[in-house]
PDB file of C-alpha atoms in Angstrom:
ATOM      1  CA  MET A  16     113.943 156.084  59.318  1.00 51.00           C
ATOM      2  CA  THR A  17     114.038 155.207  63.023  1.00 66.00           C
ATOM      3  CA  THR A  18     111.027 156.374  65.040  1.00 81.00           C
ATOM      4  CA  CYS A  19     111.810 159.069  67.600  1.00 94.00           C
ATOM      5  CA  TRP A  20     111.316 157.921  71.180  1.00 96.00           C
ATOM      6  CA  PHE A  21     108.379 160.308  71.652  1.00 97.00           C
ATOM      7  CA  GLU A  22     106.522 158.669  68.748  1.00 97.00           C
ATOM      8  CA  GLY A  23     107.303 155.137  69.907  1.00 97.00           C
ATOM      9  CA  PRO A  24     106.327 152.836  72.777  1.00 98.00           C
ATOM     10  CA  LEU A  25     106.240 154.441  76.223  1.00 98.00           C
ATOM     11  CA  ALA A  26     105.185 153.334  79.691  1.00 98.00           C
ATOM     12  CA  ALA A  27     104.284 155.527  82.665  1.00 98.00           C
ATOM     13  CA  PHE A  28     104.101 155.076  86.440  1.00 98.00           C
ATOM     14  CA  ASP A  29     102.288 157.043  89.127  1.00 98.00           C
ATOM     15  CA  THR A  30     101.331 156.654  92.791  1.00 98.00           C
ATOM     16  CA  GLU A  31      98.912 158.160  95.263  1.00 98.00           C
ATOM     17  CA  THR A  32     100.124 158.299  98.852  1.00 98.00           C
ATOM     18  CA  THR A  33      99.338 159.131 102.473  1.00 98.00           C
ATOM     19  CA  GLY A  34     101.446 162.292 102.224  1.00 96.00           C
ATOM     20  CA  VAL A  35     104.504 163.922 100.688  1.00 95.00           C
ATOM     21  CA  ASP A  36     107.337 162.579 102.893  1.00 95.00           C
ATOM     22  CA  VAL A  37     109.067 159.829 100.913  1.00 96.00           C
ATOM     23  CA  GLU A  38     110.700 158.440 104.061  1.00 95.00           C
ATOM     24  CA  THR A  39     107.614 158.001 106.221  1.00 96.00           C
ATOM     25  CA  ASP A  40     104.504 158.150 104.034  1.00 97.00           C
ATOM     26  CA  ARG A  41     103.021 155.147 102.228  1.00 98.00           C
ATOM     27  CA  ILE A  42     101.630 154.245  98.825  1.00 98.00           C
ATOM     28  CA  VAL A  43      97.843 153.739  98.737  1.00 98.00           C
ATOM     29  CA  SER A  44      97.398 153.275  94.983  1.00 98.00           C
ATOM     30  CA  ALA A  45      99.588 152.931  91.910  1.00 98.00           C
ATOM     31  CA  ALA A  46      99.303 152.434  88.185  1.00 98.00           C
ATOM     32  CA  VAL A  47     101.525 151.419  85.296  1.00 98.00           C
ATOM     33  CA  VAL A  48     100.292 152.252  81.817  1.00 98.00           C
ATOM     34  CA  VAL A  49     101.813 151.072  78.529  1.00 98.00           C
ATOM     35  CA  GLN A  50     101.166 152.697  75.176  1.00 98.00           C
ATOM     36  CA  ASP A  51     102.699 151.042  72.109  1.00 97.00           C
ATOM     37  CA  ALA A  52     102.246 154.091  69.862  1.00 97.00           C
ATOM     38  CA  PRO A  53     100.611 157.535  69.985  1.00 97.00           C
ATOM     39  CA  GLY A  54      96.833 157.428  69.816  1.00 95.00           C
ATOM     40  CA  ILE A  55      96.561 153.782  70.841  1.00 96.00           C
ATOM     41  CA  ARG A  56      94.543 153.010  73.969  1.00 96.00           C
ATOM     42  CA  PRO A  57      97.056 152.297  76.746  1.00 97.00           C
ATOM     43  CA  ARG A  58      97.094 149.058  78.727  1.00 98.00           C
ATOM     44  CA  VAL A  59      96.552 149.882  82.397  1.00 98.00           C
ATOM     45  CA  SER A  60      97.612 147.959  85.514  1.00 98.00           C
ATOM     46  CA  ARG A  61      96.247 149.283  88.819  1.00 98.00           C
ATOM     47  CA  TRP A  62      96.965 148.498  92.454  1.00 98.00           C
ATOM     48  CA  LEU A  63      95.048 149.500  95.580  1.00 98.00           C
ATOM     49  CA  VAL A  64      96.943 149.211  98.864  1.00 98.00           C
ATOM     50  CA  ASN A  65      95.896 148.965 102.496  1.00 98.00           C
ATOM     51  CA  PRO A  66      98.920 150.825 103.878  1.00 97.00           C
ATOM     52  CA  GLY A  67      98.484 149.610 107.447  1.00 94.00           C
ATOM     53  CA  VAL A  68      98.793 153.174 108.764  1.00 96.00           C
ATOM     54  CA  PRO A  69      96.255 156.001 109.136  1.00 94.00           C
ATOM     55  CA  VAL A  70      95.316 157.883 105.976  1.00 95.00           C
ATOM     56  CA  PRO A  71      95.199 161.613 106.786  1.00 94.00           C
ATOM     57  CA  ALA A  72      92.123 163.563 105.767  1.00 93.00           C
ATOM     58  CA  GLU A  73      94.402 165.897 103.780  1.00 94.00           C
ATOM     59  CA  ALA A  74      95.538 162.971 101.621  1.00 95.00           C
ATOM     60  CA  THR A  75      91.980 161.697 101.137  1.00 95.00           C
ATOM     61  CA  ALA A  76      90.984 165.212 100.040  1.00 93.00           C
ATOM     62  CA  VAL A  77      93.547 164.944  97.230  1.00 93.00           C
ATOM     63  CA  HIS A  78      92.961 161.436  95.891  1.00 96.00           C
ATOM     64  CA  GLY A  79      89.572 160.517  97.343  1.00 93.00           C
ATOM     65  CA  LEU A  80      90.741 157.254  98.942  1.00 96.00           C
ATOM     66  CA  THR A  81      89.537 156.912 102.529  1.00 95.00           C
ATOM     67  CA  GLU A  82      91.145 154.762 105.198  1.00 95.00           C
ATOM     68  CA  GLU A  83      87.950 152.671 105.410  1.00 96.00           C
ATOM     69  CA  HIS A  84      87.854 152.091 101.638  1.00 95.00           C
ATOM     70  CA  LEU A  85      91.501 151.018 101.604  1.00 97.00           C
ATOM     71  CA  GLN A  86      91.029 148.698 104.580  1.00 96.00           C
ATOM     72  CA  HIS A  87      88.143 146.954 102.814  1.00 97.00           C
ATOM     73  CA  ASN A  88      89.442 146.981  99.239  1.00 97.00           C
ATOM     74  CA  GLY A  89      93.218 147.414  99.410  1.00 97.00           C
ATOM     75  CA  ARG A  90      95.757 144.599  99.413  1.00 98.00           C
ATOM     76  CA  TRP A  91      98.678 144.200 101.796  1.00 97.00           C
ATOM     77  CA  PRO A  92     101.727 146.198 100.695  1.00 98.00           C
ATOM     78  CA  ALA A  93     104.330 143.418 100.426  1.00 98.00           C
ATOM     79  CA  PRO A  94     102.919 141.540  97.392  1.00 98.00           C
ATOM     80  CA  VAL A  95     101.794 144.778  95.738  1.00 98.00           C
ATOM     81  CA  MET A  96     105.251 146.377  95.909  1.00 98.00           C
ATOM     82  CA  TYR A  97     106.752 143.228  94.413  1.00 98.00           C
ATOM     83  CA  GLU A  98     104.251 143.309  91.552  1.00 98.00           C
ATOM     84  CA  ILE A  99     104.867 146.997  90.844  1.00 98.00           C
ATOM     85  CA  ALA A 100     108.643 146.551  90.810  1.00 98.00           C
ATOM     86  CA  GLN A 101     108.199 143.537  88.534  1.00 98.00           C
ATOM     87  CA  ALA A 102     106.023 145.607  86.180  1.00 98.00           C
ATOM     88  CA  LEU A 103     108.674 148.344  86.000  1.00 98.00           C
ATOM     89  CA  ALA A 104     111.412 145.764  85.415  1.00 98.00           C
ATOM     90  CA  GLU A 105     109.361 144.377  82.517  1.00 98.00           C
ATOM     91  CA  GLN A 106     109.346 147.824  80.910  1.00 98.00           C
ATOM     92  CA  ALA A 107     113.118 148.019  81.240  1.00 98.00           C
ATOM     93  CA  HIS A 108     113.556 144.556  79.689  1.00 98.00           C
ATOM     94  CA  ALA A 109     111.216 145.519  76.842  1.00 97.00           C
ATOM     95  CA  GLY A 110     113.268 148.671  76.223  1.00 97.00           C
ATOM     96  CA  ARG A 111     110.316 150.970  76.913  1.00 98.00           C
ATOM     97  CA  PRO A 112     111.192 154.311  78.484  1.00 98.00           C
ATOM     98  CA  LEU A 113     109.261 154.930  81.700  1.00 98.00           C
ATOM     99  CA  VAL A 114     107.549 158.292  82.164  1.00 98.00           C
ATOM    100  CA  VAL A 115     107.413 159.395  85.816  1.00 98.00           C
ATOM    101  CA  MET A 116     106.277 162.919  86.641  1.00 98.00           C
ATOM    102  CA  ASN A 117     108.555 164.200  89.438  1.00 97.00           C
ATOM    103  CA  ALA A 118     110.374 160.869  89.421  1.00 98.00           C
ATOM    104  CA  PRO A 119     112.311 161.324  92.687  1.00 98.00           C
ATOM    105  CA  PHE A 120     109.027 161.298  94.591  1.00 97.00           C
ATOM    106  CA  ASP A 121     107.300 158.229  93.123  1.00 98.00           C
ATOM    107  CA  LEU A 122     110.394 156.095  92.583  1.00 98.00           C
ATOM    108  CA  THR A 123     111.767 156.900  96.033  1.00 98.00           C
ATOM    109  CA  MET A 124     108.378 156.096  97.588  1.00 98.00           C
ATOM    110  CA  LEU A 125     108.452 152.708  95.852  1.00 98.00           C
ATOM    111  CA  ASP A 126     112.051 152.094  96.917  1.00 98.00           C
ATOM    112  CA  ARG A 127     111.231 152.824 100.561  1.00 97.00           C
ATOM    113  CA  GLU A 128     108.148 150.589 100.446  1.00 98.00           C
ATOM    114  CA  LEU A 129     110.220 147.742  98.965  1.00 98.00           C
ATOM    115  CA  ARG A 130     112.837 148.168 101.673  1.00 97.00           C
ATOM    116  CA  ARG A 131     110.160 148.373 104.353  1.00 97.00           C
ATOM    117  CA  HIS A 132     108.084 145.362 103.282  1.00 97.00           C
ATOM    118  CA  ARG A 133     110.459 143.201 101.244  1.00 96.00           C
ATOM    119  CA  ALA A 134     113.958 144.131 102.500  1.00 96.00           C
ATOM    120  CA  SER A 135     114.850 144.886  98.888  1.00 95.00           C
ATOM    121  CA  ALA A 136     115.974 148.100  97.153  1.00 96.00           C
ATOM    122  CA  LEU A 137     114.353 149.175  93.883  1.00 97.00           C
ATOM    123  CA  GLY A 138     117.711 149.276  92.146  1.00 96.00           C
ATOM    124  CA  ARG A 139     118.162 145.512  92.254  1.00 96.00           C
ATOM    125  CA  TRP A 140     115.253 145.119  89.849  1.00 96.00           C
ATOM    126  CA  PHE A 141     117.244 146.888  87.152  1.00 97.00           C
ATOM    127  CA  GLU A 142     120.586 145.137  87.462  1.00 96.00           C
ATOM    128  CA  SER A 143     120.111 143.177  84.229  1.00 95.00           C
ATOM    129  CA  ALA A 144     118.252 145.848  82.253  1.00 96.00           C
ATOM    130  CA  PRO A 145     118.623 149.527  83.217  1.00 96.00           C
ATOM    131  CA  LEU A 146     115.568 151.718  83.436  1.00 96.00           C
ATOM    132  CA  SER A 147     115.354 154.799  81.205  1.00 98.00           C
ATOM    133  CA  VAL A 148     113.208 157.392  82.971  1.00 98.00           C
ATOM    134  CA  LEU A 149     111.583 160.376  81.272  1.00 98.00           C
ATOM    135  CA  ASP A 150     110.431 163.048  83.727  1.00 98.00           C
ATOM    136  CA  PRO A 151     108.239 165.659  82.000  1.00 98.00           C
ATOM    137  CA  ARG A 152     108.815 168.109  84.843  1.00 98.00           C
ATOM    138  CA  VAL A 153     112.588 168.012  84.396  1.00 98.00           C
ATOM    139  CA  LEU A 154     112.362 168.028  80.596  1.00 98.00           C
ATOM    140  CA  ASP A 155     109.956 170.977  80.467  1.00 98.00           C
ATOM    141  CA  LYS A 156     111.895 172.966  83.047  1.00 97.00           C
ATOM    142  CA  HIS A 157     115.156 172.507  81.138  1.00 98.00           C
ATOM    143  CA  LEU A 158     113.806 173.055  77.636  1.00 98.00           C
ATOM    144  CA  ASP A 159     111.574 176.027  78.512  1.00 98.00           C
ATOM    145  CA  ARG A 160     113.434 177.303  81.543  1.00 96.00           C
ATOM    146  CA  TYR A 161     112.377 180.957  81.407  1.00 95.00           C
ATOM    147  CA  ARG A 162     108.621 180.350  81.300  1.00 97.00           C
ATOM    148  CA  LYS A 163     106.921 181.766  84.387  1.00 96.00           C
ATOM    149  CA  GLY A 164     104.460 179.833  86.501  1.00 94.00           C
ATOM    150  CA  ARG A 165     104.082 176.524  88.262  1.00 95.00           C
ATOM    151  CA  ARG A 166     104.872 173.194  86.626  1.00 97.00           C
ATOM    152  CA  THR A 167     102.559 170.708  88.272  1.00 97.00           C
ATOM    153  CA  LEU A 168     101.054 168.002  86.088  1.00 97.00           C
ATOM    154  CA  THR A 169      97.856 170.064  85.829  1.00 96.00           C
ATOM    155  CA  ASP A 170      99.879 173.088  84.716  1.00 97.00           C
ATOM    156  CA  LEU A 171     101.850 171.087  82.140  1.00 98.00           C
ATOM    157  CA  CYS A 172      98.657 169.535  80.761  1.00 98.00           C
ATOM    158  CA  ALA A 173      97.173 173.006  80.299  1.00 97.00           C
ATOM    159  CA  HIS A 174     100.353 174.338  78.701  1.00 98.00           C
ATOM    160  CA  TYR A 175     100.761 171.443  76.255  1.00 98.00           C
ATOM    161  CA  GLY A 176      97.062 170.973  75.510  1.00 98.00           C
ATOM    162  CA  VAL A 177      96.724 167.555  77.122  1.00 97.00           C
ATOM    163  CA  ALA A 178      93.390 166.468  78.598  1.00 94.00           C
ATOM    164  CA  LEU A 179      93.596 165.474  82.269  1.00 93.00           C
ATOM    165  CA  GLU A 180      90.458 163.626  83.300  1.00 86.00           C
ATOM    166  CA  GLY A 181      90.266 162.446  86.885  1.00 84.00           C
ATOM    167  CA  ALA A 182      93.355 164.185  88.266  1.00 82.00           C
ATOM    168  CA  HIS A 183      94.955 162.487  91.290  1.00 87.00           C
ATOM    169  CA  ASP A 184      93.874 159.068  90.120  1.00 95.00           C
ATOM    170  CA  ALA A 185      97.132 157.169  89.579  1.00 97.00           C
ATOM    171  CA  ALA A 186      96.148 155.773  86.162  1.00 97.00           C
ATOM    172  CA  ALA A 187      94.744 159.094  84.913  1.00 96.00           C
ATOM    173  CA  ASP A 188      97.838 160.962  86.063  1.00 97.00           C
ATOM    174  CA  ALA A 189     100.149 158.366  84.480  1.00 98.00           C
ATOM    175  CA  VAL A 190      98.363 158.624  81.124  1.00 97.00           C
ATOM    176  CA  ALA A 191      98.442 162.430  81.268  1.00 97.00           C
ATOM    177  CA  ALA A 192     102.162 162.471  82.120  1.00 98.00           C
ATOM    178  CA  LEU A 193     102.822 160.152  79.187  1.00 98.00           C
ATOM    179  CA  GLU A 194     100.924 162.422  76.801  1.00 98.00           C
ATOM    180  CA  VAL A 195     102.681 165.526  78.150  1.00 98.00           C
ATOM    181  CA  THR A 196     106.028 163.827  77.572  1.00 98.00           C
ATOM    182  CA  ARG A 197     105.110 163.088  73.966  1.00 98.00           C
ATOM    183  CA  ALA A 198     104.020 166.726  73.578  1.00 98.00           C
ATOM    184  CA  VAL A 199     107.313 167.999  75.038  1.00 98.00           C
ATOM    185  CA  GLY A 200     109.174 165.722  72.624  1.00 98.00           C
ATOM    186  CA  ARG A 201     107.296 167.076  69.624  1.00 98.00           C
ATOM    187  CA  ARG A 202     107.588 170.730  70.665  1.00 98.00           C
ATOM    188  CA  PHE A 203     111.345 170.432  71.204  1.00 98.00           C
ATOM    189  CA  ALA A 204     111.973 167.782  68.553  1.00 97.00           C
ATOM    190  CA  SER A 205     114.993 169.611  67.136  1.00 96.00           C
ATOM    191  CA  ARG A 206     116.739 169.287  70.508  1.00 96.00           C
ATOM    192  CA  LEU A 207     115.487 165.830  71.515  1.00 96.00           C
ATOM    193  CA  GLU A 208     115.006 163.640  68.448  1.00 92.00           C
ATOM    194  CA  ARG A 209     118.671 162.647  68.164  1.00 94.00           C
ATOM    195  CA  LEU A 210     118.886 161.605  71.809  1.00 96.00           C
ATOM    196  CA  ALA A 211     118.183 158.018  72.831  1.00 96.00           C
ATOM    197  CA  PRO A 212     116.158 157.518  76.041  1.00 96.00           C
ATOM    198  CA  GLY A 213     119.248 156.217  77.831  1.00 96.00           C
ATOM    199  CA  GLU A 214     121.164 159.385  76.929  1.00 97.00           C
ATOM    200  CA  LEU A 215     118.231 161.514  78.054  1.00 97.00           C
ATOM    201  CA  HIS A 216     118.116 159.636  81.355  1.00 98.00           C
ATOM    202  CA  THR A 217     121.727 160.629  82.031  1.00 98.00           C
ATOM    203  CA  LEU A 218     121.154 164.224  80.936  1.00 98.00           C
ATOM    204  CA  GLN A 219     118.057 164.622  83.116  1.00 98.00           C
ATOM    205  CA  ALA A 220     120.091 163.699  86.196  1.00 98.00           C
ATOM    206  CA  VAL A 221     122.414 166.612  85.376  1.00 97.00           C
ATOM    207  CA  TRP A 222     119.548 168.968  84.520  1.00 98.00           C
ATOM    208  CA  HIS A 223     117.636 168.120  87.702  1.00 97.00           C
ATOM    209  CA  ALA A 224     120.735 168.711  89.849  1.00 96.00           C
ATOM    210  CA  ALA A 225     121.165 172.137  88.250  1.00 95.00           C
ATOM    211  CA  GLN A 226     117.482 172.910  88.769  1.00 95.00           C
ATOM    212  CA  ALA A 227     117.784 171.857  92.413  1.00 93.00           C
ATOM    213  CA  ARG A 228     120.794 174.141  92.923  1.00 94.00           C
ATOM    214  CA  GLY A 229     118.862 177.014  91.385  1.00 90.00           C
ATOM    215  CA  LEU A 230     115.858 176.420  93.618  1.00 88.00           C
ATOM    216  CA  GLN A 231     118.109 176.088  96.678  1.00 90.00           C
ATOM    217  CA  ALA A 232     119.710 179.426  95.860  1.00 91.00           C
ATOM    218  CA  TRP A 233     116.277 181.015  95.429  1.00 88.00           C
ATOM    219  CA  PHE A 234     115.183 179.617  98.798  1.00 88.00           C
ATOM    220  CA  ALA A 235     118.332 181.038 100.401  1.00 90.00           C
ATOM    221  CA  ARG A 236     117.658 184.496  98.933  1.00 92.00           C
ATOM    222  CA  SER A 237     114.039 184.291 100.084  1.00 91.00           C
ATOM    223  CA  GLY A 238     114.912 183.226 103.611  1.00 91.00           C
ATOM    224  CA  VAL A 239     113.242 179.823 103.201  1.00 88.00           C
ATOM    225  CA  ASP A 240     114.900 177.121 105.297  1.00 87.00           C
ATOM    226  CA  GLU A 241     114.229 174.110 103.081  1.00 85.00           C
ATOM    227  CA  ALA A 242     116.661 171.614 101.578  1.00 85.00           C
ATOM    228  CA  VAL A 243     116.345 170.626  97.903  1.00 87.00           C
ATOM    229  CA  ASP A 244     117.570 167.144  97.040  1.00 92.00           C
ATOM    230  CA  PRO A 245     119.573 167.114  93.780  1.00 94.00           C
ATOM    231  CA  ALA A 246     119.290 163.330  93.317  1.00 96.00           C
ATOM    232  CA  TRP A 247     117.344 162.049  90.292  1.00 98.00           C
ATOM    233  CA  PRO A 248     115.497 159.798  89.543  1.00 98.00           C
ATOM    234  CA  LEU A 249     115.873 158.220  92.997  1.00 96.00           C
ATOM    235  CA  ARG A 250     116.978 159.599  96.343  1.00 95.00           C
ATOM    236  CA  PRO A 251     119.660 157.271  97.672  1.00 88.00           C
ATOM    237  CA  ASP A 252     119.579 157.746 101.430  1.00 72.00           C
ATOM    238  CA  PHE A 253     117.326 155.633 103.603  1.00 52.00           C
ATOM    239  CA  PRO A 254     117.308 156.591 107.311  1.00 52.00           C
ATOM    240  CA  ALA A 255     117.306 153.536 109.556  1.00 46.00           C
ATOM    241  CA  ALA A 256     114.510 155.012 111.669  1.00 43.00           C
ATOM    242  CA  ALA A 257     111.987 155.108 108.823  1.00 41.00           C
TER     243      ALA A 257
END
């Protein structure tokens, strides 16, 4: 019998950044983790980046990385972004699904950094082998849509009984997102086990767009003037001014 994707090899990707604007903020650390099977210690690749721009105190308060620390210990962005994109392309070539919590944020951040420092879009790395993304936020929200409460990584870890040690460290968050995704797969196995990761990738784009429309409608009813981007797993537009 073929192993279900949630019991097989998975990789995960996470970043820490200078802020939450994918067009103007920068990556300060990143991690790619690979786990060949449940329960096996994952292989971890880490990057520390000197972003070349100020690191706001609000960002340091989240991830603990100060501007001084990054200036002394971080590498220049251009080679790092190349290495990260190469690492993600390797997962695609190996046929490993890539777990990315709130994928439009991290993948769009990486895309903008590649465009900024290497004049290259993220998509070109997956021309020969497409990436299959698994976003636990989208999966959980679709499969358990009526559950009340927030759905941050911390919330999902608590809900699915996953240990999160060292939150807001890129590697720790990537490992936790991977474990949450396995837990979602097991809990909703009857609805997910027959779907290949590539099929799920396509479905999540539809599910996320519907979720975005629902949130936009809620904002409109609440008088909140905020746009919700329906694109998943990557926001396509890149303003020339960024």
